[in-house]
Amino acid sequence: MKYKNNISKIKHHELTFQALFDAYHDCRKHKRKTLQCMEFEFDYERNLAELYEELVNETYEVGSSICFVVTLPKIREVWAGAFRDRIVHHLIYNALKDRFQTRFVQNTFSCIPDRGTLYGIKMAKKYARIVSNNYTKRAYYIKMDISSFFNSIDKDILYNEISRYIHEPWLQRLVKKVVYADPLKDAYIKSDQELFDALPKHKSFFHTHPNKGLPIGNLTSQFFSNVYLNSLDQFIMHKLKCKHFCRYVDDIIIFDENPKRLNYLYAEINKFMIERLALQLNHRKKTINTVCKGFDFLGQVVKPNRTYMRTTIIKKTFRVINEWKKSPERFSEDELKGFIFKINSYLGMFKHVNGYNLRKKICQKATTLYTLSNEDFSKMTEVKRDDEKSRHCETFYKEICTKENKEEDWHLRHENWENCQQGWKVEQELEDYYGMRSVYMLLTSN
């Protein structure tokens, strides 16, 4: 029976075990196959009881984090807290989310239910149409980015803002402990040193002021970032009287009919952030242009009456396919499932843009003996290999791949062609990736 969280917010003056249990169930969603989750669940009743006792007795201490570097879509440092710490993060989020979500303006997205990237793009399209009168008159947009946002958050300013809405003593102490926690303490470094050396210093937590910065990767960091910038959203909407804007974490886009007003708004926003939030805009990422020429926001390029995916995402999709095809273990069960999961995640994004031909091209390139797409090229599936014919096809396919430098005439027998599922892709695939000018398939029956 699927567990349902019946407590949407914590109303109790004191911490309850039920609230901690709900946080545990929220934390383990989509994480039950991870090593830390399995270790915790092996004796989860005792582990939860110990964690609850630590929280009640105020002996809880934030544990060590795992630090690693990702390179796509751009190089950045990511921190992953221990599983028991992530339970505490969900406990804090469950206790605070309803208190702040009603205070967030409608133009704010990220870490808010039903207000993610797709909703953010939808609202940006809406504002572009409103300002340009459905693209019938000239309108402009300005894009701005906060410089080193997460590493520049002032912990004192953040805690003072959060504590205004917290009345429970236990929650105040817990939030303070999480906000001022030092992730560098006993941190486990997972990535190679070369990746950390390639990371700019202003993007690394190792070079951040002790009283500044939130680790990227924690749920509380995402939620607290919205709390931290809520005063900025209120300033833009109510003081500057600007209603046609969108903010997703540190990315802001504003639409207006007058480009001079956009420059004025940019200057006022930067001044406000310096004086009130100890932040500043990245002037190198300032972009101002007409709406009709299109704007890049949250991975999509929006143009009049059509939307495309960002070029870097398209290139990464084909890079994933090429790397998988070069892997000698691509037909293993784990590799094949991992590849299908990745491709389907990209196809899920492409479904929301004008990209039928692009999806078709991706699916055709990703189709092999054991991967197949549906009719509208929106999902890849694995062709089952539980029969003798499929195993014969796999063996034969690997034999052909080993002959990449040979010019051999393979004769095709039509009566055995049907034995190979999606066999027509073999010829094209070998020609594309192994440089053979003429490859034919031979299926012989002994």
CSV table of C-alpha atoms in Angstrom, one decimal:
chain,number,residue,atom,x,y,z
A,1,MET,CA,0.0,0.0,0.0
A,2,LYS,CA,1.4,3.4,-1.0
A,3,TYR,CA,2.1,5.7,1.9
A,4,LYS,CA,0.4,9.1,1.8
A,5,ASN,CA,1.6,12.0,3.7
A,6,ASN,CA,-1.5,13.3,5.6
A,7,ILE,CA,0.3,16.1,7.4
A,8,SER,CA,0.8,19.0,4.9
A,9,LYS,CA,2.3,21.2,7.6
A,10,ILE,CA,3.4,20.9,11.2
A,11,LYS,CA,1.0,22.7,13.4
A,12,HIS,CA,2.3,21.3,16.7
A,13,HIS,CA,4.3,23.5,19.1
A,14,GLU,CA,6.7,20.6,19.7
A,15,LEU,CA,8.3,18.3,17.3
A,16,THR,CA,6.3,15.0,16.8
A,17,PHE,CA,7.5,11.6,15.6
A,18,GLN,CA,4.8,11.6,13.0
A,19,ALA,CA,6.2,14.8,11.4
A,20,LEU,CA,9.7,13.1,11.3
A,21,PHE,CA,8.2,9.9,9.8
A,22,ASP,CA,6.5,11.9,7.1
A,23,ALA,CA,9.7,13.7,6.3
A,24,TYR,CA,11.4,10.3,6.0
A,25,HIS,CA,8.9,9.0,3.5
A,26,ASP,CA,9.3,12.2,1.5
A,27,CYS,CA,13.0,11.9,1.5
A,28,ARG,CA,13.1,8.3,0.3
A,29,LYS,CA,11.0,8.9,-2.8
A,30,HIS,CA,13.0,7.9,-5.9
A,31,LYS,CA,16.0,7.2,-3.7
A,32,ARG,CA,15.3,3.7,-2.3
A,33,LYS,CA,17.9,2.0,-4.5
A,34,THR,CA,20.7,4.3,-3.3
A,35,LEU,CA,23.3,2.9,-0.9
A,36,GLN,CA,22.7,5.4,1.9
A,37,CYS,CA,18.9,4.9,1.8
A,38,MET,CA,19.2,1.1,1.9
A,39,GLU,CA,21.6,1.3,4.8
A,40,PHE,CA,19.1,3.6,6.7
A,41,GLU,CA,16.1,1.4,5.8
A,42,PHE,CA,17.8,-1.7,7.0
A,43,ASP,CA,16.9,-0.7,10.5
A,44,TYR,CA,14.9,2.4,9.9
A,45,GLU,CA,12.7,2.2,13.0
A,46,ARG,CA,15.8,2.3,15.3
A,47,ASN,CA,17.5,5.0,13.1
A,48,LEU,CA,14.4,7.2,13.1
A,49,ALA,CA,14.0,6.8,16.9
A,50,GLU,CA,17.6,7.8,17.4
A,51,LEU,CA,17.2,10.8,15.1
A,52,TYR,CA,14.0,11.9,16.8
A,53,GLU,CA,15.7,11.6,20.2
A,54,GLU,CA,18.6,13.7,19.0
A,55,LEU,CA,16.3,16.4,17.7
A,56,VAL,CA,14.2,16.5,20.9
A,57,ASN,CA,17.3,16.6,23.1
A,58,GLU,CA,19.0,19.2,20.9
A,59,THR,CA,22.0,16.9,20.4
A,60,TYR,CA,21.5,16.6,16.6
A,61,GLU,CA,24.6,17.6,14.6
A,62,VAL,CA,24.8,18.0,10.8
A,63,GLY,CA,26.8,15.1,9.4
A,64,SER,CA,29.4,15.0,6.6
A,65,SER,CA,28.5,15.7,3.0
A,66,ILE,CA,29.6,14.3,-0.3
A,67,CYS,CA,31.2,16.8,-2.7
A,68,PHE,CA,31.5,16.3,-6.4
A,69,VAL,CA,31.8,18.3,-9.6
A,70,VAL,CA,29.5,18.1,-12.6
A,71,THR,CA,30.5,19.4,-16.0
A,72,LEU,CA,27.1,19.6,-17.8
A,73,PRO,CA,25.4,21.9,-18.6
A,74,LYS,CA,28.3,23.8,-17.0
A,75,ILE,CA,30.9,23.0,-14.5
A,76,ARG,CA,29.7,23.5,-10.9
A,77,GLU,CA,30.2,22.1,-7.4
A,78,VAL,CA,27.5,19.9,-5.9
A,79,TRP,CA,27.0,18.9,-2.3
A,80,ALA,CA,25.0,15.9,-1.2
A,81,GLY,CA,24.1,15.6,2.5
A,82,ALA,CA,23.9,12.3,4.4
A,83,PHE,CA,20.5,10.6,4.2
A,84,ARG,CA,19.6,11.4,7.8
A,85,ASP,CA,20.4,15.0,7.2
A,86,ARG,CA,18.2,15.0,4.1
A,87,ILE,CA,15.4,13.8,6.3
A,88,VAL,CA,15.9,16.8,8.5
A,89,HIS,CA,15.8,19.0,5.4
A,90,HIS,CA,12.4,17.6,4.5
A,91,LEU,CA,11.3,18.1,8.0
A,92,ILE,CA,12.2,21.8,7.9
A,93,TYR,CA,10.6,22.1,4.4
A,94,ASN,CA,7.3,20.5,5.5
A,95,ALA,CA,7.2,22.9,8.5
A,96,LEU,CA,7.9,26.1,6.5
A,97,LYS,CA,6.6,25.6,3.0
A,98,ASP,CA,3.0,26.8,3.6
A,99,ARG,CA,4.2,29.8,5.6
A,100,PHE,CA,6.2,31.1,2.7
A,101,GLN,CA,4.5,29.9,-0.5
A,102,THR,CA,1.6,32.2,0.1
A,103,ARG,CA,4.1,35.1,0.4
A,104,PHE,CA,5.9,34.3,-2.8
A,105,VAL,CA,4.8,36.3,-5.8
A,106,GLN,CA,3.3,34.4,-8.8
A,107,ASN,CA,6.3,35.3,-10.9
A,108,THR,CA,8.7,33.1,-8.8
A,109,PHE,CA,9.4,29.5,-9.8
A,110,SER,CA,11.7,26.6,-8.7
A,111,CYS,CA,11.1,24.5,-5.6
A,112,ILE,CA,7.4,25.4,-5.5
A,113,PRO,CA,4.7,22.8,-6.2
A,114,ASP,CA,3.3,23.1,-9.8
A,115,ARG,CA,5.6,26.0,-10.5
A,116,GLY,CA,8.7,24.5,-12.2
A,117,THR,CA,10.5,25.1,-15.4
A,118,LEU,CA,7.6,24.3,-17.7
A,119,TYR,CA,5.3,26.7,-15.9
A,120,GLY,CA,8.1,29.3,-15.9
A,121,ILE,CA,8.4,29.1,-19.6
A,122,LYS,CA,4.7,29.2,-20.0
A,123,MET,CA,4.5,32.5,-18.0
A,124,ALA,CA,7.4,34.0,-19.9
A,125,LYS,CA,5.6,33.3,-23.2
A,126,LYS,CA,2.4,34.8,-21.8
A,127,TYR,CA,4.2,38.0,-20.7
A,128,ALA,CA,6.0,38.3,-24.1
A,129,ARG,CA,2.6,38.1,-25.9
A,130,ILE,CA,1.0,40.7,-23.5
A,131,VAL,CA,3.8,43.2,-23.9
A,132,SER,CA,4.1,42.8,-27.7
A,133,ASN,CA,0.3,42.6,-28.2
A,134,ASN,CA,0.6,39.1,-29.6
A,135,TYR,CA,3.8,40.0,-31.5
A,136,THR,CA,2.1,42.9,-33.4
A,137,LYS,CA,4.2,45.7,-32.0
A,138,ARG,CA,7.8,46.1,-30.9
A,139,ALA,CA,8.6,45.0,-27.4
A,140,TYR,CA,11.9,44.3,-25.5
A,141,TYR,CA,13.2,42.0,-22.9
A,142,ILE,CA,16.2,42.1,-20.5
A,143,LYS,CA,17.9,39.0,-19.0
A,144,MET,CA,20.0,39.3,-15.9
A,145,ASP,CA,21.8,36.8,-13.7
A,146,ILE,CA,23.0,37.1,-10.1
A,147,SER,CA,26.7,36.7,-9.8
A,148,SER,CA,27.7,33.5,-7.8
A,149,PHE,CA,24.3,33.4,-6.1
A,150,PHE,CA,24.5,30.4,-3.8
A,151,ASN,CA,28.0,31.1,-2.7
A,152,SER,CA,27.2,34.8,-2.0
A,153,ILE,CA,24.1,34.3,0.2
A,154,ASP,CA,24.6,36.0,3.6
A,155,LYS,CA,23.6,33.6,6.3
A,156,ASP,CA,22.8,36.4,8.8
A,157,ILE,CA,20.4,38.0,6.4
A,158,LEU,CA,18.8,34.7,5.5
A,159,TYR,CA,18.3,33.5,9.1
A,160,ASN,CA,16.8,36.9,10.1
A,161,GLU,CA,14.3,36.7,7.2
A,162,ILE,CA,13.3,33.1,8.0
A,163,SER,CA,13.1,33.5,11.8
A,164,ARG,CA,10.5,36.3,11.4
A,165,TYR,CA,7.9,33.5,10.5
A,166,ILE,CA,9.1,30.8,13.0
A,167,HIS,CA,7.5,30.7,16.4
A,168,GLU,CA,8.4,27.2,17.5
A,169,PRO,CA,11.7,27.2,19.6
A,170,TRP,CA,12.7,23.7,18.3
A,171,LEU,CA,12.3,24.8,14.7
A,172,GLN,CA,14.2,28.0,15.2
A,173,ARG,CA,17.2,26.1,16.7
A,174,LEU,CA,17.1,23.5,13.9
A,175,VAL,CA,16.9,26.0,11.1
A,176,LYS,CA,19.8,28.0,12.6
A,177,LYS,CA,21.9,24.8,12.8
A,178,VAL,CA,21.2,23.9,9.2
A,179,VAL,CA,21.8,27.4,7.9
A,180,TYR,CA,25.1,27.9,9.7
A,181,ALA,CA,26.3,24.4,9.1
A,182,ASP,CA,29.7,24.1,7.5
A,183,PRO,CA,29.6,21.5,4.7
A,184,LEU,CA,33.4,21.5,4.5
A,185,LYS,CA,33.7,19.7,7.9
A,186,ASP,CA,34.6,16.0,7.3
A,187,ALA,CA,33.5,16.3,3.7
A,188,TYR,CA,34.0,13.3,1.4
A,189,ILE,CA,35.5,14.4,-2.0
A,190,LYS,CA,34.2,12.2,-4.7
A,191,SER,CA,35.5,13.9,-7.9
A,192,ASP,CA,39.0,14.0,-9.2
A,193,GLN,CA,41.2,16.9,-8.2
A,194,GLU,CA,41.5,18.0,-11.8
A,195,LEU,CA,37.8,18.9,-11.9
A,196,PHE,CA,38.1,21.0,-8.8
A,197,ASP,CA,41.2,22.8,-10.2
A,198,ALA,CA,39.1,23.6,-13.4
A,199,LEU,CA,36.3,25.1,-11.2
A,200,PRO,CA,36.5,28.9,-10.9
A,201,LYS,CA,37.2,30.0,-7.3
A,202,HIS,CA,34.1,32.1,-7.0
A,203,LYS,CA,32.0,29.0,-7.8
A,204,SER,CA,33.7,26.8,-5.1
A,205,PHE,CA,32.5,26.5,-1.5
A,206,PHE,CA,36.2,26.0,-0.6
A,207,HIS,CA,36.9,29.6,-1.3
A,208,THR,CA,33.7,31.1,0.2
A,209,HIS,CA,33.6,33.4,3.2
A,210,PRO,CA,32.7,31.3,6.4
A,211,ASN,CA,29.5,33.3,7.0
A,212,LYS,CA,28.3,33.1,3.4
A,213,GLY,CA,27.0,30.5,1.0
A,214,LEU,CA,24.6,27.6,0.8
A,215,PRO,CA,25.6,24.2,-0.6
A,216,ILE,CA,24.1,23.5,-4.0
A,217,GLY,CA,22.2,20.2,-3.9
A,218,ASN,CA,20.3,20.4,-0.6
A,219,LEU,CA,16.5,20.8,-0.5
A,220,THR,CA,16.8,23.5,2.1
A,221,SER,CA,19.3,25.5,-0.1
A,222,GLN,CA,16.7,25.6,-2.9
A,223,PHE,CA,13.9,26.6,-0.7
A,224,PHE,CA,15.9,29.1,1.3
A,225,SER,CA,17.0,30.8,-1.9
A,226,ASN,CA,13.4,31.7,-2.7
A,227,VAL,CA,13.0,33.0,0.8
A,228,TYR,CA,16.2,35.1,0.5
A,229,LEU,CA,15.1,36.7,-2.8
A,230,ASN,CA,11.4,37.2,-1.8
A,231,SER,CA,12.1,40.7,-0.8
A,232,LEU,CA,13.6,41.3,-4.3
A,233,ASP,CA,10.5,39.9,-6.0
A,234,GLN,CA,8.3,42.2,-3.8
A,235,PHE,CA,10.5,45.2,-4.7
A,236,ILE,CA,10.3,44.5,-8.4
A,237,MET,CA,6.5,44.0,-8.4
A,238,HIS,CA,5.4,46.6,-5.9
A,239,LYS,CA,8.1,49.3,-5.8
A,240,LEU,CA,9.2,49.3,-9.5
A,241,LYS,CA,5.6,48.5,-10.6
A,242,CYS,CA,6.9,45.7,-12.9
A,243,LYS,CA,4.4,42.9,-13.4
A,244,HIS,CA,5.8,41.2,-16.5
A,245,PHE,CA,8.9,39.5,-15.1
A,246,CYS,CA,9.9,35.9,-14.3
A,247,ARG,CA,12.5,34.7,-11.8
A,248,TYR,CA,13.9,31.1,-11.6
A,249,VAL,CA,16.4,31.0,-8.8
A,250,ASP,CA,19.1,33.5,-10.0
A,251,ASP,CA,17.8,34.0,-13.6
A,252,ILE,CA,15.5,37.0,-14.1
A,253,ILE,CA,13.8,38.1,-17.3
A,254,ILE,CA,11.7,41.3,-17.6
A,255,PHE,CA,9.5,42.4,-20.5
A,256,ASP,CA,8.6,46.0,-21.4
A,257,GLU,CA,7.8,48.2,-24.4
A,258,ASN,CA,10.6,50.7,-23.6
A,259,PRO,CA,14.3,49.6,-23.6
A,260,LYS,CA,15.3,52.6,-21.6
A,261,ARG,CA,13.0,51.6,-18.8
A,262,LEU,CA,14.5,48.1,-18.8
A,263,ASN,CA,18.0,49.6,-18.3
A,264,TYR,CA,16.6,51.7,-15.5
A,265,LEU,CA,15.0,48.6,-13.9
A,266,TYR,CA,18.4,46.8,-14.2
A,267,ALA,CA,20.2,49.6,-12.3
A,268,GLU,CA,17.6,49.7,-9.6
A,269,ILE,CA,17.5,46.0,-9.1
A,270,ASN,CA,21.3,45.9,-8.9
A,271,LYS,CA,21.3,48.7,-6.3
A,272,PHE,CA,18.7,47.0,-4.2
A,273,MET,CA,20.6,43.7,-4.1
A,274,ILE,CA,23.8,45.4,-3.1
A,275,GLU,CA,22.2,47.4,-0.3
A,276,ARG,CA,19.8,44.8,1.1
A,277,LEU,CA,21.0,41.4,0.1
A,278,ALA,CA,24.8,41.7,-0.3
A,279,LEU,CA,24.5,40.4,-3.9
A,280,GLN,CA,25.1,41.9,-7.3
A,281,LEU,CA,24.2,41.2,-10.9
A,282,ASN,CA,26.7,39.7,-13.3
A,283,HIS,CA,27.1,42.5,-15.9
A,284,ARG,CA,28.7,40.1,-18.4
A,285,LYS,CA,25.4,38.1,-18.7
A,286,LYS,CA,23.2,41.1,-19.2
A,287,THR,CA,21.1,40.7,-22.4
A,288,ILE,CA,18.6,43.1,-23.9
A,289,ASN,CA,16.9,42.6,-27.3
A,290,THR,CA,13.6,42.6,-29.0
A,291,VAL,CA,11.0,39.9,-28.2
A,292,CYS,CA,10.4,39.1,-31.9
A,293,LYS,CA,14.0,37.9,-32.2
A,294,GLY,CA,13.5,35.3,-29.5
A,295,PHE,CA,14.8,34.8,-26.0
A,296,ASP,CA,16.6,31.9,-24.3
A,297,PHE,CA,15.0,31.1,-20.9
A,298,LEU,CA,15.2,27.9,-18.8
A,299,GLY,CA,16.7,25.8,-21.6
A,300,GLN,CA,14.2,26.8,-24.3
A,301,VAL,CA,14.4,29.4,-27.1
A,302,VAL,CA,11.1,31.1,-27.4
A,303,LYS,CA,10.2,32.8,-30.7
A,304,PRO,CA,6.9,34.2,-32.1
A,305,ASN,CA,4.5,31.2,-32.2
A,306,ARG,CA,7.1,28.6,-31.8
A,307,THR,CA,9.6,27.2,-29.3
A,308,TYR,CA,12.9,25.3,-29.7
A,309,MET,CA,15.2,23.5,-27.4
A,310,ARG,CA,18.5,25.1,-26.6
A,311,THR,CA,21.3,24.0,-28.9
A,312,THR,CA,23.6,22.8,-26.1
A,313,ILE,CA,20.9,20.4,-24.9
A,314,ILE,CA,20.5,19.0,-28.4
A,315,LYS,CA,24.2,18.5,-28.8
A,316,LYS,CA,24.3,16.7,-25.4
A,317,THR,CA,21.6,14.4,-26.5
A,318,PHE,CA,23.5,13.2,-29.6
A,319,ARG,CA,26.6,13.0,-27.5
A,320,VAL,CA,24.9,10.6,-25.1
A,321,ILE,CA,23.9,8.4,-28.1
A,322,ASN,CA,27.4,8.4,-29.6
A,323,GLU,CA,29.1,7.6,-26.3
A,324,TRP,CA,26.7,4.7,-25.7
A,325,LYS,CA,27.3,3.2,-29.2
A,326,LYS,CA,31.0,3.3,-28.5
A,327,SER,CA,30.7,1.5,-25.2
A,328,PRO,CA,31.7,-2.2,-25.5
A,329,GLU,CA,29.1,-3.1,-22.8
A,330,ARG,CA,26.2,-1.3,-24.5
A,331,PHE,CA,24.2,-4.4,-24.8
A,332,SER,CA,24.4,-5.3,-21.1
A,333,GLU,CA,21.2,-5.0,-19.1
A,334,ASP,CA,22.4,-2.1,-16.9
A,335,GLU,CA,23.9,-0.1,-19.7
A,336,LEU,CA,20.9,-0.6,-21.9
A,337,LYS,CA,18.4,0.5,-19.3
A,338,GLY,CA,20.5,3.5,-18.3
A,339,PHE,CA,20.7,4.6,-21.9
A,340,ILE,CA,17.0,4.3,-22.4
A,341,PHE,CA,16.3,6.3,-19.2
A,342,LYS,CA,18.6,9.1,-20.4
A,343,ILE,CA,17.1,9.3,-23.9
A,344,ASN,CA,13.6,9.3,-22.5
A,345,SER,CA,14.4,12.1,-20.2
A,346,TYR,CA,15.6,14.2,-23.2
A,347,LEU,CA,12.6,13.1,-25.3
A,348,GLY,CA,10.4,14.2,-22.4
A,349,MET,CA,11.8,17.7,-22.8
A,350,PHE,CA,11.6,17.8,-26.5
A,351,LYS,CA,7.9,16.9,-26.3
A,352,HIS,CA,7.2,20.4,-25.0
A,353,VAL,CA,8.8,22.2,-28.0
A,354,ASN,CA,8.3,22.3,-31.7
A,355,GLY,CA,10.6,19.4,-32.4
A,356,TYR,CA,8.9,16.5,-34.1
A,357,ASN,CA,11.6,16.1,-36.7
A,358,LEU,CA,14.3,16.4,-34.1
A,359,ARG,CA,12.7,13.7,-31.9
A,360,LYS,CA,12.4,11.5,-35.0
A,361,LYS,CA,16.1,12.0,-35.8
A,362,ILE,CA,17.1,11.2,-32.2
A,363,CYS,CA,14.9,8.0,-32.1
A,364,GLN,CA,16.2,6.8,-35.4
A,365,LYS,CA,19.8,7.3,-34.3
A,366,ALA,CA,19.1,5.6,-31.0
A,367,THR,CA,17.3,2.6,-32.5
A,368,THR,CA,19.3,-0.6,-32.5
A,369,LEU,CA,18.5,-4.3,-32.3
A,370,TYR,CA,17.3,-3.9,-28.7
A,371,THR,CA,15.9,-0.3,-28.6
A,372,LEU,CA,12.7,0.8,-30.3
A,373,SER,CA,10.7,4.0,-30.3
A,374,ASN,CA,6.9,4.5,-30.3
A,375,GLU,CA,5.0,6.0,-33.2
A,376,ASP,CA,5.3,9.6,-32.3
A,377,PHE,CA,9.0,9.3,-31.3
A,378,SER,CA,8.4,10.4,-27.7
A,379,LYS,CA,9.6,7.3,-25.9
A,380,MET,CA,12.2,4.6,-26.3
A,381,THR,CA,11.6,1.1,-25.1
A,382,GLU,CA,13.7,-2.0,-24.8
A,383,VAL,CA,13.1,-4.9,-27.1
A,384,LYS,CA,12.9,-8.1,-25.1
A,385,ARG,CA,15.7,-10.6,-25.5
A,386,ASP,CA,14.1,-13.6,-23.9
A,387,ASP,CA,13.8,-15.8,-27.0
A,388,GLU,CA,16.3,-17.7,-29.1
A,389,LYS,CA,15.9,-15.5,-32.1
A,390,SER,CA,16.9,-12.4,-30.2
A,391,ARG,CA,20.0,-14.1,-28.8
A,392,HIS,CA,21.0,-15.2,-32.3
A,393,CYS,CA,20.5,-11.6,-33.5
A,394,GLU,CA,22.7,-10.3,-30.7
A,395,THR,CA,25.5,-12.7,-31.5
A,396,PHE,CA,25.3,-12.0,-35.2
A,397,TYR,CA,25.2,-8.2,-34.6
A,398,LYS,CA,28.4,-8.3,-32.5
A,399,GLU,CA,30.1,-10.4,-35.2
A,400,ILE,CA,29.4,-7.7,-37.8
A,401,CYS,CA,30.6,-5.0,-35.5
A,402,THR,CA,34.0,-6.7,-35.2
A,403,LYS,CA,34.4,-6.5,-39.0
A,404,GLU,CA,34.5,-2.7,-39.2
A,405,ASN,CA,37.7,-2.6,-41.2
A,406,LYS,CA,36.8,-5.4,-43.7
A,407,GLU,CA,35.1,-5.2,-47.0
A,408,GLU,CA,33.0,-8.3,-47.1
A,409,ASP,CA,30.0,-9.1,-49.1
A,410,TRP,CA,27.3,-10.3,-46.8
A,411,HIS,CA,24.4,-11.9,-48.7
A,412,LEU,CA,20.9,-11.3,-47.4
A,413,ARG,CA,18.4,-14.1,-47.2
A,414,HIS,CA,14.9,-12.5,-47.1
A,415,GLU,CA,13.2,-15.5,-45.3
A,416,ASN,CA,15.5,-15.0,-42.3
A,417,TRP,CA,15.3,-11.2,-42.2
A,418,GLU,CA,12.2,-11.2,-40.1
A,419,ASN,CA,14.0,-13.1,-37.4
A,420,CYS,CA,15.9,-10.0,-36.5
A,421,GLN,CA,13.9,-7.3,-34.6
A,422,GLN,CA,14.5,-3.9,-36.1
A,423,GLY,CA,17.2,-5.5,-38.2
A,424,TRP,CA,17.0,-2.8,-40.9
A,425,LYS,CA,18.8,-0.5,-38.6
A,426,VAL,CA,22.0,-2.6,-38.6
A,427,GLU,CA,23.1,-1.6,-42.1
A,428,GLN,CA,22.6,2.1,-41.5
A,429,GLU,CA,24.2,2.0,-38.0
A,430,LEU,CA,27.3,0.2,-39.3
A,431,GLU,CA,27.6,2.6,-42.2
A,432,ASP,CA,27.3,5.6,-39.9
A,433,TYR,CA,29.6,4.5,-37.1
A,434,TYR,CA,32.0,2.0,-38.6
A,435,GLY,CA,32.7,3.5,-41.9
A,436,MET,CA,31.6,0.6,-44.1
A,437,ARG,CA,30.5,1.5,-47.6
A,438,SER,CA,28.5,-1.7,-48.1
A,439,VAL,CA,27.3,-3.9,-45.3
A,440,TYR,CA,24.7,-6.6,-45.6
A,441,MET,CA,23.3,-8.9,-43.1
A,442,LEU,CA,23.5,-12.7,-43.3
A,443,LEU,CA,21.3,-14.8,-41.1
A,444,THR,CA,21.9,-18.5,-41.7
A,445,SER,CA,19.8,-21.2,-40.3
A,446,ASN,CA,21.8,-24.3,-39.3
